[in-house]
XYZ file of N, CA, C and O in Angstrom:
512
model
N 136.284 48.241 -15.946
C 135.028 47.672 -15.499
C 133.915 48.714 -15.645
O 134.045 49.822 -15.126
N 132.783 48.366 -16.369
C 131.617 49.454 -16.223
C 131.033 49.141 -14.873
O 130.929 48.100 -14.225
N 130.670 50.457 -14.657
C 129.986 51.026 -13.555
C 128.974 52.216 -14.610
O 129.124 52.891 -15.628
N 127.534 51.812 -13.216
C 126.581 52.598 -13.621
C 125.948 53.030 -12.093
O 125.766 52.095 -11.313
N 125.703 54.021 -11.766
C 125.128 54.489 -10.403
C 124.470 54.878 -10.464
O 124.837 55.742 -11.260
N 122.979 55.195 -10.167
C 121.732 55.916 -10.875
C 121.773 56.320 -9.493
O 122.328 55.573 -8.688
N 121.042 57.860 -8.953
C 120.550 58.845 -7.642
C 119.748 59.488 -8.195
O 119.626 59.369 -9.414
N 118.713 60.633 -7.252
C 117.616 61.355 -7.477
C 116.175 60.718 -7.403
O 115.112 61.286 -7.653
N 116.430 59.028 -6.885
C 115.059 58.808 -6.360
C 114.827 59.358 -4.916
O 115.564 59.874 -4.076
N 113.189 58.962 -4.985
C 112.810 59.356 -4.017
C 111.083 59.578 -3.794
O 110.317 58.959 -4.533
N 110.571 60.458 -2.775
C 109.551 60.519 -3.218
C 108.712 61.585 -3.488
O 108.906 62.415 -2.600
N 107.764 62.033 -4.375
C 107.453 62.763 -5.127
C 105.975 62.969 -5.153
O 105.334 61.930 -5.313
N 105.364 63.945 -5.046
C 103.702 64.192 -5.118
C 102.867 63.898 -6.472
O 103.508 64.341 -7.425
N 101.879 63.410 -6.802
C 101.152 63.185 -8.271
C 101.490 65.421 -8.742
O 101.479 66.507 -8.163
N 101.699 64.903 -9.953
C 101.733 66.270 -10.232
C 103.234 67.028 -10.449
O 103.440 67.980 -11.201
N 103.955 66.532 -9.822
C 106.007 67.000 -9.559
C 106.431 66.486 -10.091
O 105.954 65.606 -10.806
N 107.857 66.905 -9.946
C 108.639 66.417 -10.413
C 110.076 66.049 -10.172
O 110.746 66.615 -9.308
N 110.502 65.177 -10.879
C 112.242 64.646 -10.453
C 113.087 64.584 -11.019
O 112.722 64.055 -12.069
N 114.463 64.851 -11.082
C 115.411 64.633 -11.856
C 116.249 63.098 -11.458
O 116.507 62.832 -10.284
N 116.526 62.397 -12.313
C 117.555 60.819 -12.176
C 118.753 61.415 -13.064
O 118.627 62.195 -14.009
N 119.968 60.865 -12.540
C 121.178 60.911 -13.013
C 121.744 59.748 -12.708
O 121.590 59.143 -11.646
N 122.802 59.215 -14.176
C 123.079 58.249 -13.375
C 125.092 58.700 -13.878
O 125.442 59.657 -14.567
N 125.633 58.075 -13.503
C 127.043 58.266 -13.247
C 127.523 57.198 -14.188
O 126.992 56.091 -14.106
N 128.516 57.421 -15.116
C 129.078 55.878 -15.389
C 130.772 55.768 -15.498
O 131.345 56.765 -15.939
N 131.235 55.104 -15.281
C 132.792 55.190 -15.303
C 133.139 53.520 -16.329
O 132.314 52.659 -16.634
N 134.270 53.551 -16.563
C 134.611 52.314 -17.064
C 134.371 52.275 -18.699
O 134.779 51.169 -19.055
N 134.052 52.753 -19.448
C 133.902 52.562 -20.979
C 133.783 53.813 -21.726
O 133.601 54.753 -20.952
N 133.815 54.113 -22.788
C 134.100 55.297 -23.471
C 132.350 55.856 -23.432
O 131.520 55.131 -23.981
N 132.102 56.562 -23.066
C 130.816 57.290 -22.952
C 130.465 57.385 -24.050
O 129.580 56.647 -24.484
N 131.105 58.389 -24.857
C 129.993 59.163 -25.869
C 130.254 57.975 -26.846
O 130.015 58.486 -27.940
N 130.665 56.479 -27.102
C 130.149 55.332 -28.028
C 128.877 54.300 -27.684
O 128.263 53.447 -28.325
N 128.810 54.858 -26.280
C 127.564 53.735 -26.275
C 126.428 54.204 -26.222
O 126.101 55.265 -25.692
N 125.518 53.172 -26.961
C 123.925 53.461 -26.532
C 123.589 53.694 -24.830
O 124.109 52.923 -24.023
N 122.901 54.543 -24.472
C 122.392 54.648 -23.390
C 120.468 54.717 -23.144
O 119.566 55.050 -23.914
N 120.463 54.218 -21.671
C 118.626 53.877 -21.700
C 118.588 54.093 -20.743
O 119.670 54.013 -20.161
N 117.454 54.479 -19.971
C 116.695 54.312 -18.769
C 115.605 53.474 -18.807
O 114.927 53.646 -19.820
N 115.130 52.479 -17.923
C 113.845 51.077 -17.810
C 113.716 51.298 -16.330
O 114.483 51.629 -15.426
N 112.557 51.013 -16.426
C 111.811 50.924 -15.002
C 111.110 49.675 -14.988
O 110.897 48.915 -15.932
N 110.750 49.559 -13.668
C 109.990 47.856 -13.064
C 109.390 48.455 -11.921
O 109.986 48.723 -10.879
N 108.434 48.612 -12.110
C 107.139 48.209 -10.851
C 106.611 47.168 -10.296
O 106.598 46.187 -11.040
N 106.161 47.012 -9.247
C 106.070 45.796 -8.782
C 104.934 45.318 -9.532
O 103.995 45.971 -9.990
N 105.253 43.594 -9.611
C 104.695 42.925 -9.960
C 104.075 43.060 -11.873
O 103.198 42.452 -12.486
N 104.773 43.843 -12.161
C 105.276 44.270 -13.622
C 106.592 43.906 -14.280
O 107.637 44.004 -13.636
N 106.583 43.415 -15.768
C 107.802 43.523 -16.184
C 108.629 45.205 -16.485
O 108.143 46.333 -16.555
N 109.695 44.828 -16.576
C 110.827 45.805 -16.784
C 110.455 46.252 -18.081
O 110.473 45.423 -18.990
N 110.057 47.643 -18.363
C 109.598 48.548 -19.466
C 110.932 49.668 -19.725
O 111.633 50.046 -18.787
N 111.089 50.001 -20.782
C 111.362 51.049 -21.577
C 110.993 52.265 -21.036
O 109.774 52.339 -20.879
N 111.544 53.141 -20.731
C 111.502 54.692 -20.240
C 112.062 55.521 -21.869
O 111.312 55.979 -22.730
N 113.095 55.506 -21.880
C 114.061 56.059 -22.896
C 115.196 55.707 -23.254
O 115.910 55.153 -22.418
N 115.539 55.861 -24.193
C 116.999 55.418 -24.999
C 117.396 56.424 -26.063
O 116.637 57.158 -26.696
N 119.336 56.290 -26.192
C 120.006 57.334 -26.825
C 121.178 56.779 -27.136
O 122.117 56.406 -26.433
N 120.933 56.775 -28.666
C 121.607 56.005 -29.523
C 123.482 56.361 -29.439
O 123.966 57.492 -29.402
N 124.182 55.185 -29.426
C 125.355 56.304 -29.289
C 126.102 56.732 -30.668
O 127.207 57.269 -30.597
N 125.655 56.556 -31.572
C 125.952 57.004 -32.912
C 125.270 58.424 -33.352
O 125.799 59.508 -33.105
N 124.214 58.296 -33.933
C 123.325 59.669 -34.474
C 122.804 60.306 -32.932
O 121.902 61.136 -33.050
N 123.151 60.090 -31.835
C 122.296 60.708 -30.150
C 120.978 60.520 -30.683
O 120.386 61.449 -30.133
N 119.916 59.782 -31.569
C 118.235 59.811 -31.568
C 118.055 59.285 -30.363
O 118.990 58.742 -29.774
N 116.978 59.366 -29.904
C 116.334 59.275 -28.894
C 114.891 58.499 -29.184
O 114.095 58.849 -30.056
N 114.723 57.430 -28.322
C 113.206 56.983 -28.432
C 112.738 57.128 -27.048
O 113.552 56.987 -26.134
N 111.151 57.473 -26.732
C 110.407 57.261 -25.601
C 109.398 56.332 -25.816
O 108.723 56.192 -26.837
N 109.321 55.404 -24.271
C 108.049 54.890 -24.084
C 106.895 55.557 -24.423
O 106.952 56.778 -24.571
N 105.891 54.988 -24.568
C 104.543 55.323 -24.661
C 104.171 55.839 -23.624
O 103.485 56.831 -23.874
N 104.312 55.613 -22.351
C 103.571 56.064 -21.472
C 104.756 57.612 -20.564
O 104.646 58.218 -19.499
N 105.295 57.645 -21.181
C 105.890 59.048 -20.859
C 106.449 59.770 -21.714
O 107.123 60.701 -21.272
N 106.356 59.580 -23.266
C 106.614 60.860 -23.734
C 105.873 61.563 -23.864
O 104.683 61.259 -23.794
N 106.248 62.636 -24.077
C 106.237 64.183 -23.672
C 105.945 64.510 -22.365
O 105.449 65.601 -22.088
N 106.269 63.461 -21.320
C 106.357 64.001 -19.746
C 107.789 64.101 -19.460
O 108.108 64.916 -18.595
N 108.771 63.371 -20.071
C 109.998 62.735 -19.814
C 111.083 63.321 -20.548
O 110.797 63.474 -21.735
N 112.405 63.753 -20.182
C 113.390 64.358 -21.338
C 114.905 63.313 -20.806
O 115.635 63.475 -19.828
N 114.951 62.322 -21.828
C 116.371 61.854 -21.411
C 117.622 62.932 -22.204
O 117.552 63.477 -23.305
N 118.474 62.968 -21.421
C 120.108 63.321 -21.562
C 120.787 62.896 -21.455
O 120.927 62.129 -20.503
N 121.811 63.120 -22.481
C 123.942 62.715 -21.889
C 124.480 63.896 -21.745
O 124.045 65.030 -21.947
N 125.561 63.460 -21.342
C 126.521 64.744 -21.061
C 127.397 63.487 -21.303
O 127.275 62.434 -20.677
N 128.224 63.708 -22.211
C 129.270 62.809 -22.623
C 130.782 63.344 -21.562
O 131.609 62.766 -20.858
N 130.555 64.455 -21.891
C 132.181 65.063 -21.144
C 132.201 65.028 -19.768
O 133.200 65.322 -19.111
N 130.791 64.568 -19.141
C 130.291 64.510 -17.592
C 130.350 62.949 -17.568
O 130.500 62.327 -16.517
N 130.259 62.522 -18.445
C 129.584 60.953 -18.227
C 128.647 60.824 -17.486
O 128.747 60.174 -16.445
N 127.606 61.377 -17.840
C 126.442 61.528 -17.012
C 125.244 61.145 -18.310
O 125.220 61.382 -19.518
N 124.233 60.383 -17.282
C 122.905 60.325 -18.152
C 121.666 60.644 -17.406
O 121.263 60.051 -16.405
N 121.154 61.564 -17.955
C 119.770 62.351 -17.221
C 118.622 62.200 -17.665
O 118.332 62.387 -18.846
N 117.573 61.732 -16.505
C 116.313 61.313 -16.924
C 115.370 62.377 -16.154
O 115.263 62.239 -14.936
N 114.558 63.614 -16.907
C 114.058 65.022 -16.138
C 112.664 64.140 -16.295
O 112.409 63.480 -17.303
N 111.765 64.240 -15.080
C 110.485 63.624 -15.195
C 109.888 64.750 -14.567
O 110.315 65.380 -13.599
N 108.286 65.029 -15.587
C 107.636 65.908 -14.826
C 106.416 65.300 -15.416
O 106.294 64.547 -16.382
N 105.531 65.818 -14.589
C 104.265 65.454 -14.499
C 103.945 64.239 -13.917
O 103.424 63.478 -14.732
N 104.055 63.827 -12.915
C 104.435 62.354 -12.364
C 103.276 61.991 -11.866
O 102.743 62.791 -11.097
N 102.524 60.605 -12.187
C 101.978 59.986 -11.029
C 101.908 58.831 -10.474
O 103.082 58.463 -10.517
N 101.428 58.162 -10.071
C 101.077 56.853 -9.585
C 101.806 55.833 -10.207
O 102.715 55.184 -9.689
N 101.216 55.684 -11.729
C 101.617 55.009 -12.567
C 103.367 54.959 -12.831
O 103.915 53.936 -13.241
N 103.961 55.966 -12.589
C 105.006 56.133 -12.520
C 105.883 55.697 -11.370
O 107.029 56.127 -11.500
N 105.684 54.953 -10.251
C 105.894 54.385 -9.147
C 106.992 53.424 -9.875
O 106.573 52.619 -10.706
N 108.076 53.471 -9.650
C 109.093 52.156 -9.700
C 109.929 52.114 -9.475
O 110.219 53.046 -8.725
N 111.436 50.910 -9.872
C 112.684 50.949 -9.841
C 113.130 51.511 -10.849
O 112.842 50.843 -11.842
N 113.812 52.599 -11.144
C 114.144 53.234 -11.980
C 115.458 53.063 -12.503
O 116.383 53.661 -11.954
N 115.828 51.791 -14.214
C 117.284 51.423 -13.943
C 118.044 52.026 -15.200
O 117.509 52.008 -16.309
N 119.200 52.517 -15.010
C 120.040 53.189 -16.120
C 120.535 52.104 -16.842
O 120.688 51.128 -16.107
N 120.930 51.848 -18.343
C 121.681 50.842 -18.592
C 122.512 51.529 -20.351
O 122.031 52.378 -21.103
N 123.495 50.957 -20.466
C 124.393 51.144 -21.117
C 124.845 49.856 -22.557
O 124.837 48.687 -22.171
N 125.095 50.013 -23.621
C 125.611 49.213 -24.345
C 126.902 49.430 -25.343
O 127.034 50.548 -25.842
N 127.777 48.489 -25.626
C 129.011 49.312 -26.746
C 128.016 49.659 -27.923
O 127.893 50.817 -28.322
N 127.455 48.814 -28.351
C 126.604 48.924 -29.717
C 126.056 50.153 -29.537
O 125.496 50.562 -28.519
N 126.279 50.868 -30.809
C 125.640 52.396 -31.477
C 124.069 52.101 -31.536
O 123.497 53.181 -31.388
N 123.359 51.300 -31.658
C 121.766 51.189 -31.996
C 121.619 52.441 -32.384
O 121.343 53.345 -31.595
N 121.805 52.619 -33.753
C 121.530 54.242 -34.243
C 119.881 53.973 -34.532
O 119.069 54.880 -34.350
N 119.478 52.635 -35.002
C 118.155 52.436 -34.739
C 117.512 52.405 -33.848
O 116.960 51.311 -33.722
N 117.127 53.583 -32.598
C 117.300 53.207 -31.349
C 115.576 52.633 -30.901
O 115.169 52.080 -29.879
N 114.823 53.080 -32.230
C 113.426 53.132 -31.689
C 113.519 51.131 -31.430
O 113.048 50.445 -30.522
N 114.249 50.769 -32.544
C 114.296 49.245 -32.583
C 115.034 48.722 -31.575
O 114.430 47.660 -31.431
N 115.711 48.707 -30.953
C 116.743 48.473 -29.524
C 116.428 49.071 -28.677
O 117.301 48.901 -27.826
N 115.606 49.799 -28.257
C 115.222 50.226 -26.615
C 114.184 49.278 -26.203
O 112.979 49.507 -26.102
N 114.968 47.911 -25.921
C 114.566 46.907 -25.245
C 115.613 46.652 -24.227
O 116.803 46.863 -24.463
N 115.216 46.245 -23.210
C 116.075 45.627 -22.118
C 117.183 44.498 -22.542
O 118.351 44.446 -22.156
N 116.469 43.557 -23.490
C 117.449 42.893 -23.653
C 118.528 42.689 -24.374
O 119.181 41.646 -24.416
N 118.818 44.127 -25.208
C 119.778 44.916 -25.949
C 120.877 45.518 -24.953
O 121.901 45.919 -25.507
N 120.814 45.634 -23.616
C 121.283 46.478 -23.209
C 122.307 45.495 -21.941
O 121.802 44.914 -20.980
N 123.849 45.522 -22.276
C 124.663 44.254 -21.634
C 125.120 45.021 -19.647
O 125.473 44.500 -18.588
N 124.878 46.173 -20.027
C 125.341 46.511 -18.654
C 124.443 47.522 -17.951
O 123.928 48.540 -18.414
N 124.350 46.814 -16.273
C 123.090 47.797 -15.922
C 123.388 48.683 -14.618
O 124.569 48.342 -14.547
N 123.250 49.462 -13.649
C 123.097 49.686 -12.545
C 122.086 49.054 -11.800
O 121.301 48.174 -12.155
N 122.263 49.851 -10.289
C 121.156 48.833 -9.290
C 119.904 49.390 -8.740
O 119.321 48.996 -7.731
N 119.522 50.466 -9.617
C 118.476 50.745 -9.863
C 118.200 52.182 -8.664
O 119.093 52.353 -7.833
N 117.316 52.876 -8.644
C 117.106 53.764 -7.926
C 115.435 54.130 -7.519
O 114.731 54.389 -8.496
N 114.843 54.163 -6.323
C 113.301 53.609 -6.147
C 112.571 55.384 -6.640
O 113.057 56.408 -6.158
N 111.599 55.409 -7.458
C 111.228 56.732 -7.487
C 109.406 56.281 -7.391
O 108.733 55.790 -8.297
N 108.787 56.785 -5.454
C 107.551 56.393 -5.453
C 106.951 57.994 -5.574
O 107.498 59.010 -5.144
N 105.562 57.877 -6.346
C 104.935 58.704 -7.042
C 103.550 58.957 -6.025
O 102.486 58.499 -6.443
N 103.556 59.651 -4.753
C 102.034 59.374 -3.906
C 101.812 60.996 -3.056
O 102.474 61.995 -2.776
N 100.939 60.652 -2.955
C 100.031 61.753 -1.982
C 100.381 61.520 -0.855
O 99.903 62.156 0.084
C-alpha cells in the first residue's frame, strides 16, 4: 500500500524559511515520479515541484523557482521540499504526491492530475 506523510509545516515569518519532508513507504522509490502541490484557500491546487523518476529532471512552478529546492533521497525514501524566502503568498496546504510513471518529461506532467497517489497534506502559514 502507498503511503505518503508530509511534516515540517508550520509557521514561518515573511522572509524564512522551512524545510517539508515527506516519508513514503509502499512502492519502489527511486521508479517513481515525485511532486510537491500546494492549495491555498479558496485557490486551486498548483504545482510547487516535480522529479522525474527516470532522468531525476526537475521542474518548478513559476512562482517559486529559485526560492524553492525539491529533493529525493531514494535510499531514505524521503522527498524534500527546502523553501526560503517565504511569504504571504506562500500560505498553504502543502501536498507531496507520487506516481509509478517515469514522466522523464517532467516539465509536461507536473500537473496534479498526473499524479495517482497523494498524502494529507501539511499546513505551512507564511505571517508576521
Amino acid at each position: 500500500q502507498v503511503q505518503l506523510v508530509e511534516s515540517g509545516g508550520g509557521l514561518v515569518q515573511p522572509g524564512g524559511s522551512l524545510t517539508l519532508s515527506c516519508a513514503t513507504s509502499g512502492f519502489r522509490h527511486d521508479k517513481y515520479a515525485v511532486a510537491w502541490f500546494r492549495q491555498a484557500p479558496g485557490k486551486e491546487r498548483e504545482a510547487v515541484a516535480c522529479i522525474s523518476g527516470g532522468t531525476r529532471s526537475t521542474h518548478y512552478g513559476d512562482s517559486v523557482n529559485g526560492r524553492f529546492t525539491m529533493s529525493r533521497d531514494d535510499a531514505k525514501n524521503t522527498v524534500l521540499l527546502s523553501m526560503n524566502d517565504l511569504d504571504s503568498e506562500d500560505t498553504a496546504v502543502y501536498f507531496c504526491a507520487a506516481d509509478p510513471r517515469t514522466f522523464d518529461n517532467i516539465s509536461k506532467f507536473c500537473r496534479d492530475y498526473y499524479f495517482a497517489n497523494w498524502g494529507q497534506g501539511t499546513q505551512v502559514t507564511v505571517s508576521s
